[in-house]
Amino acid sequence: QVQLVESGGGSVQAGGSLRLSCSASGYTYTDYCMAWFRQAPGKEREGVASIDGDGSTNYVHSVKGRFTISRDNAKSTHYLQINSLKPDDTAVYYCAASWGGPGGSCFGDLQDYEYNYWGQGTQVTVSS
């Protein structure tokens, strides 16, 4: 049974930092591209960052320089480090997995329909 479990969300003031974690189980972790999405109130879910099995990353333009995605294949866990938080970053953050074959290649362009498995989400709230 595939499970993705996020942790690390919370309430912070603008300018602060958070590190989100997503622990995976139930599949061959290194065969999957891992990603983070977020959904702000009243908005559609958007892809934020992805990382393939070899560690190559991709970010949506709006978060480049502030967000860092990483993964630890030995722990079947990936992370999202968020720095210089802004109120506009307030959202539910979801981790997701997309099958990419050996090497866990990331295909596509961070669209949610490309991802097979999802976590339950973790709330990030940024106050000004």
XYZ file of N, CA and C in Angstrom:
384
model
N 0.856 -1.190 0.000
C 0.000 0.000 0.000
C 0.888 1.234 0.000
N 0.669 2.093 -0.993
C 1.464 3.304 -1.105
C 0.977 4.340 -0.105
N 1.923 4.932 0.586
C 1.593 6.014 1.518
C 2.601 7.136 1.383
N 2.100 8.346 1.375
C 2.927 9.551 1.442
C 2.422 10.346 2.638
N 3.317 10.667 3.545
C 2.926 11.358 4.770
C 3.773 12.613 4.928
N 3.097 13.772 4.894
C 3.801 15.042 5.054
C 3.885 15.427 6.527
N 4.874 16.233 6.825
C 4.998 16.831 8.150
C 5.789 18.129 8.011
N 5.736 18.947 9.057
C 6.566 20.144 9.087
C 5.844 21.448 8.838
N 4.550 21.399 8.528
C 3.821 22.640 8.338
C 3.617 23.364 9.656
N 3.074 24.563 9.566
C 2.819 25.334 10.782
C 2.531 26.777 10.465
N 2.504 27.575 11.517
C 2.250 29.005 11.397
C 3.530 29.763 11.699
N 3.920 30.628 10.791
C 5.145 31.395 10.960
C 4.906 32.832 10.530
N 5.797 33.697 10.952
C 5.727 35.081 10.514
C 6.483 35.253 9.196
N 6.093 36.263 8.465
C 6.775 36.571 7.204
C 8.275 36.717 7.446
N 9.029 36.171 6.523
C 10.477 36.201 6.656
C 11.060 34.960 7.290
N 10.215 34.154 7.893
C 10.676 32.944 8.541
C 10.898 31.804 7.562
N 11.227 30.645 8.117
C 11.527 29.464 7.301
C 10.785 28.246 7.843
N 10.550 27.319 6.965
C 9.989 26.023 7.332
C 10.637 24.952 6.483
N 10.666 23.743 7.025
C 11.130 22.593 6.258
C 10.039 21.536 6.300
N 9.481 21.252 5.147
C 8.465 20.220 5.024
C 9.135 18.900 4.669
N 8.574 17.823 5.192
C 9.080 16.488 4.900
C 7.950 15.624 4.356
N 8.310 14.671 3.520
C 7.336 13.721 2.990
C 7.969 12.345 3.007
N 7.435 11.490 3.830
C 7.948 10.138 3.968
C 7.105 9.197 3.127
N 7.751 8.385 2.301
C 7.050 7.503 1.379
C 7.253 6.043 1.751
N 6.266 5.239 1.440
C 6.380 3.803 1.657
C 5.472 3.073 0.682
N 5.779 1.793 0.444
C 4.898 0.962 -0.355
C 5.239 0.873 -1.826
N 6.359 1.468 -2.250
C 6.768 1.367 -3.650
C 8.277 1.579 -3.747
N 8.808 1.330 -4.928
C 10.243 1.508 -5.139
C 10.533 2.990 -5.289
N 11.004 3.581 -4.219
C 11.108 5.027 -4.121
C 11.928 5.640 -5.246
N 13.027 5.005 -5.599
C 13.936 5.601 -6.586
C 13.386 5.566 -8.006
N 12.284 4.869 -8.229
C 11.650 4.840 -9.550
C 10.676 5.994 -9.740
N 10.576 6.841 -8.741
C 9.557 7.878 -8.779
C 10.148 9.278 -8.713
N 9.596 10.127 -9.554
C 9.802 11.560 -9.447
C 8.964 12.047 -8.267
N 9.561 12.862 -7.413
C 8.850 13.371 -6.247
C 8.652 14.873 -6.386
N 7.539 15.352 -5.894
C 7.217 16.768 -6.087
C 6.453 17.335 -4.902
N 6.375 18.642 -4.903
C 5.534 19.386 -3.963
C 4.577 20.268 -4.760
N 3.336 20.265 -4.317
C 2.304 21.141 -4.838
C 1.749 21.953 -3.671
N 1.032 22.993 -3.996
C 0.340 23.744 -2.952
C -0.988 24.261 -3.487
N -1.910 24.454 -2.549
C -3.217 25.000 -2.900
C -3.591 26.064 -1.886
N -3.637 27.287 -2.364
C -4.025 28.403 -1.518
C -5.548 28.519 -1.501
N -6.117 29.160 -0.492
C -7.574 29.312 -0.419
C -8.128 29.978 -1.666
N -9.122 29.349 -2.277
C -9.767 29.923 -3.434
C -9.001 29.809 -4.730
N -7.871 29.096 -4.709
C -7.048 28.968 -5.909
C -6.875 27.507 -6.293
N -6.480 27.294 -7.534
C -6.204 25.945 -7.997
C -4.864 25.456 -7.435
N -4.749 24.142 -7.346
C -3.486 23.562 -6.894
C -2.413 23.818 -7.947
N -1.219 24.193 -7.485
C -0.132 24.466 -8.410
C 1.114 23.677 -8.023
N 1.844 23.250 -9.028
C 3.113 22.575 -8.788
C 4.162 23.572 -8.359
N 4.986 23.200 -7.387
C 5.995 24.084 -6.841
C 7.395 23.631 -7.240
N 7.683 22.352 -7.049
C 9.026 21.857 -7.325
C 8.983 20.350 -7.500
N 9.927 19.837 -8.277
C 10.053 18.396 -8.451
C 11.530 18.005 -8.426
N 11.753 16.714 -8.152
C 13.119 16.201 -8.108
C 13.127 14.769 -8.599
N 14.063 14.444 -9.487
C 14.105 13.078 -9.980
C 14.991 12.218 -9.081
N 15.076 10.946 -9.414
C 15.797 10.013 -8.566
C 17.276 10.319 -8.412
N 17.822 11.039 -9.386
C 19.252 11.391 -9.341
C 19.498 12.748 -8.706
N 18.412 13.444 -8.331
C 18.572 14.724 -7.644
C 18.430 15.953 -8.508
N 18.113 15.790 -9.780
C 17.886 16.961 -10.622
C 16.547 17.594 -10.267
N 16.537 18.910 -10.201
C 15.364 19.619 -9.691
C 14.745 20.544 -10.735
N 13.486 20.884 -10.476
C 12.752 21.818 -11.318
C 11.844 22.627 -10.408
N 11.774 23.933 -10.636
C 10.960 24.805 -9.803
C 10.043 25.670 -10.658
N 8.888 25.978 -10.112
C 8.064 26.998 -10.734
C 8.766 28.333 -10.517
N 8.646 29.215 -11.483
C 9.429 30.443 -11.471
C 9.237 31.270 -10.200
N 8.019 31.279 -9.680
C 7.689 32.170 -8.565
C 8.402 31.810 -7.265
N 8.961 30.605 -7.160
C 9.595 30.201 -5.902
C 11.097 30.024 -6.023
N 11.624 30.201 -7.216
C 13.059 30.024 -7.407
C 13.844 30.959 -6.501
N 14.859 30.419 -5.857
C 15.690 31.206 -4.948
C 15.228 31.156 -3.504
N 13.981 30.804 -3.259
C 13.463 30.714 -1.881
C 13.155 29.290 -1.463
N 12.776 28.454 -2.405
C 12.403 27.068 -2.114
C 13.516 26.137 -2.597
N 13.773 25.109 -1.811
C 14.748 24.091 -2.197
C 14.151 22.715 -1.945
N 14.068 21.926 -3.011
C 13.595 20.555 -2.873
C 14.797 19.623 -2.817
N 14.710 18.607 -1.997
C 15.779 17.615 -1.886
C 15.160 16.271 -1.542
N 15.954 15.232 -1.665
C 15.456 13.902 -1.328
C 16.590 13.081 -0.732
N 16.198 12.167 0.137
C 17.121 11.209 0.725
C 16.596 9.832 0.346
N 17.191 9.239 -0.666
C 16.683 7.963 -1.165
C 16.810 6.848 -0.119
N 17.807 6.933 0.732
C 17.983 5.913 1.761
C 16.846 5.942 2.773
N 16.240 7.105 2.948
C 15.143 7.250 3.906
C 13.778 7.317 3.228
N 13.762 7.229 1.892
C 12.505 7.351 1.143
C 11.742 8.602 1.558
N 12.462 9.679 1.651
C 11.882 10.932 2.128
C 12.363 12.077 1.254
N 11.462 12.989 0.939
C 11.899 14.212 0.286
C 11.435 15.412 1.086
N 12.066 16.530 0.808
C 11.918 17.709 1.645
C 11.658 18.944 0.799
N 11.086 19.946 1.443
C 10.962 21.260 0.835
C 11.374 22.291 1.881
N 12.509 22.903 1.650
C 12.967 23.986 2.497
C 12.411 25.288 1.945
N 11.689 26.016 2.780
C 11.073 27.273 2.346
C 11.660 28.399 3.181
N 12.328 29.317 2.526
C 12.919 30.458 3.211
C 12.210 31.755 2.819
N 12.449 32.788 3.601
C 11.864 34.110 3.328
C 10.371 34.002 3.028
N 9.663 33.344 3.927
C 8.232 33.098 3.715
C 7.457 34.392 3.580
N 6.466 34.356 2.700
C 5.588 35.498 2.450
C 4.149 35.087 2.749
N 3.283 36.034 3.069
C 1.867 35.679 3.268
C 1.263 34.956 2.059
N 1.741 35.263 0.859
C 1.229 34.590 -0.338
C 1.609 33.111 -0.400
N 2.537 32.689 0.453
C 2.897 31.275 0.515
C 1.912 30.457 1.350
N 0.972 31.134 1.994
C -0.034 30.430 2.786
C -0.836 29.486 1.900
N -0.840 28.207 2.261
C -1.493 27.188 1.442
C -1.401 25.853 2.153
N -2.154 24.900 1.642
C -1.930 23.504 1.999
C -0.899 22.956 1.018
N 0.153 22.387 1.559
C 1.232 21.844 0.734
C 1.099 20.316 0.671
N 1.156 19.802 -0.541
C 1.004 18.375 -0.777
C 2.282 17.808 -1.401
N 2.667 16.633 -0.967
C 3.715 15.939 -1.688
C 3.063 14.944 -2.654
N 3.777 14.625 -3.707
C 3.234 13.767 -4.748
C 4.348 12.951 -5.386
N 3.955 11.821 -5.956
C 4.906 10.921 -6.600
C 4.396 10.548 -7.982
N 5.327 10.545 -8.934
C 5.010 10.188 -10.311
C 5.996 9.135 -10.793
N 5.488 8.028 -11.329
C 6.379 6.957 -11.772
C 7.257 7.450 -12.908
N 8.568 7.224 -12.766
C 9.500 7.682 -13.780
C 10.452 6.610 -14.261
N 10.192 5.352 -13.899
C 11.072 4.282 -14.326
C 12.382 4.293 -13.561
N 13.295 3.389 -13.932
C 14.589 3.382 -13.241
C 15.244 4.755 -13.323
N 15.620 5.288 -12.184
C 16.152 6.636 -12.145
C 15.132 7.680 -11.766
N 13.868 7.278 -11.753
C 12.827 8.188 -11.297
C 12.766 9.494 -12.054
N 12.765 9.412 -13.390
C 12.745 10.631 -14.192
C 11.462 11.418 -13.978
N 11.596 12.728 -14.054
C 10.440 13.614 -13.982
C 10.051 14.012 -15.404
N 8.837 13.677 -15.788
C 8.333 14.056 -17.105
C 7.323 15.163 -16.918
N 7.039 15.870 -17.954
C 5.988 16.861 -17.882
C 6.426 18.151 -17.216
N 5.455 18.914 -16.765
C 5.695 20.287 -16.341
C 4.964 20.604 -15.037
N 5.133 19.741 -14.038
C 4.533 19.966 -12.723
C 3.021 20.162 -12.801
N 2.377 19.300 -13.555
C 0.921 19.312 -13.612
C 0.391 18.191 -12.730
N -0.663 18.466 -11.975
C -1.082 17.474 -10.975
C -1.564 16.171 -11.609
N -2.070 16.203 -12.841
C -2.551 14.961 -13.454
C -1.410 14.010 -13.794
N -0.171 14.474 -13.723
C 0.979 13.630 -14.022
C 1.378 12.763 -12.829
N 0.788 12.997 -11.662
C 1.235 12.365 -10.426
C 0.249 11.319 -9.944
N 0.801 10.152 -9.578
C -0.007 8.999 -9.241
C -0.456 8.981 -7.781
N 0.426 9.420 -6.902
C 0.163 9.287 -5.471
C 0.307 10.646 -4.782
N -0.505 10.823 -3.738
C -0.557 12.101 -3.036
C -0.577 11.900 -1.535
N 0.033 12.832 -0.838
C -0.110 12.883 0.607
C -1.387 13.604 0.988
N -1.611 13.686 2.290
C -2.858 14.274 2.797
C -2.780 15.789 2.906
N -1.587 16.333 2.814
C -1.419 17.779 2.879
C -1.015 18.262 4.253
N -0.260 19.340 4.277
C 0.120 19.985 5.531
C -0.054 21.489 5.368
N -0.649 22.118 6.354
C -0.985 23.540 6.271
C 0.229 24.399 6.603
N 0.475 25.388 5.764
C 1.469 26.429 6.037
C 0.741 27.760 6.057
N 0.864 28.474 7.152
C 0.216 29.773 7.303
C 1.280 30.802 7.639
N 1.329 31.855 6.844
C 2.328 32.904 7.029
C 1.620 34.204 7.364
N 1.953 34.777 8.484
C 1.334 36.036 8.903
C 2.289 37.198 8.651
N 1.693 38.342 8.362
C 2.515 39.530 8.060
C 2.880 40.287 9.320
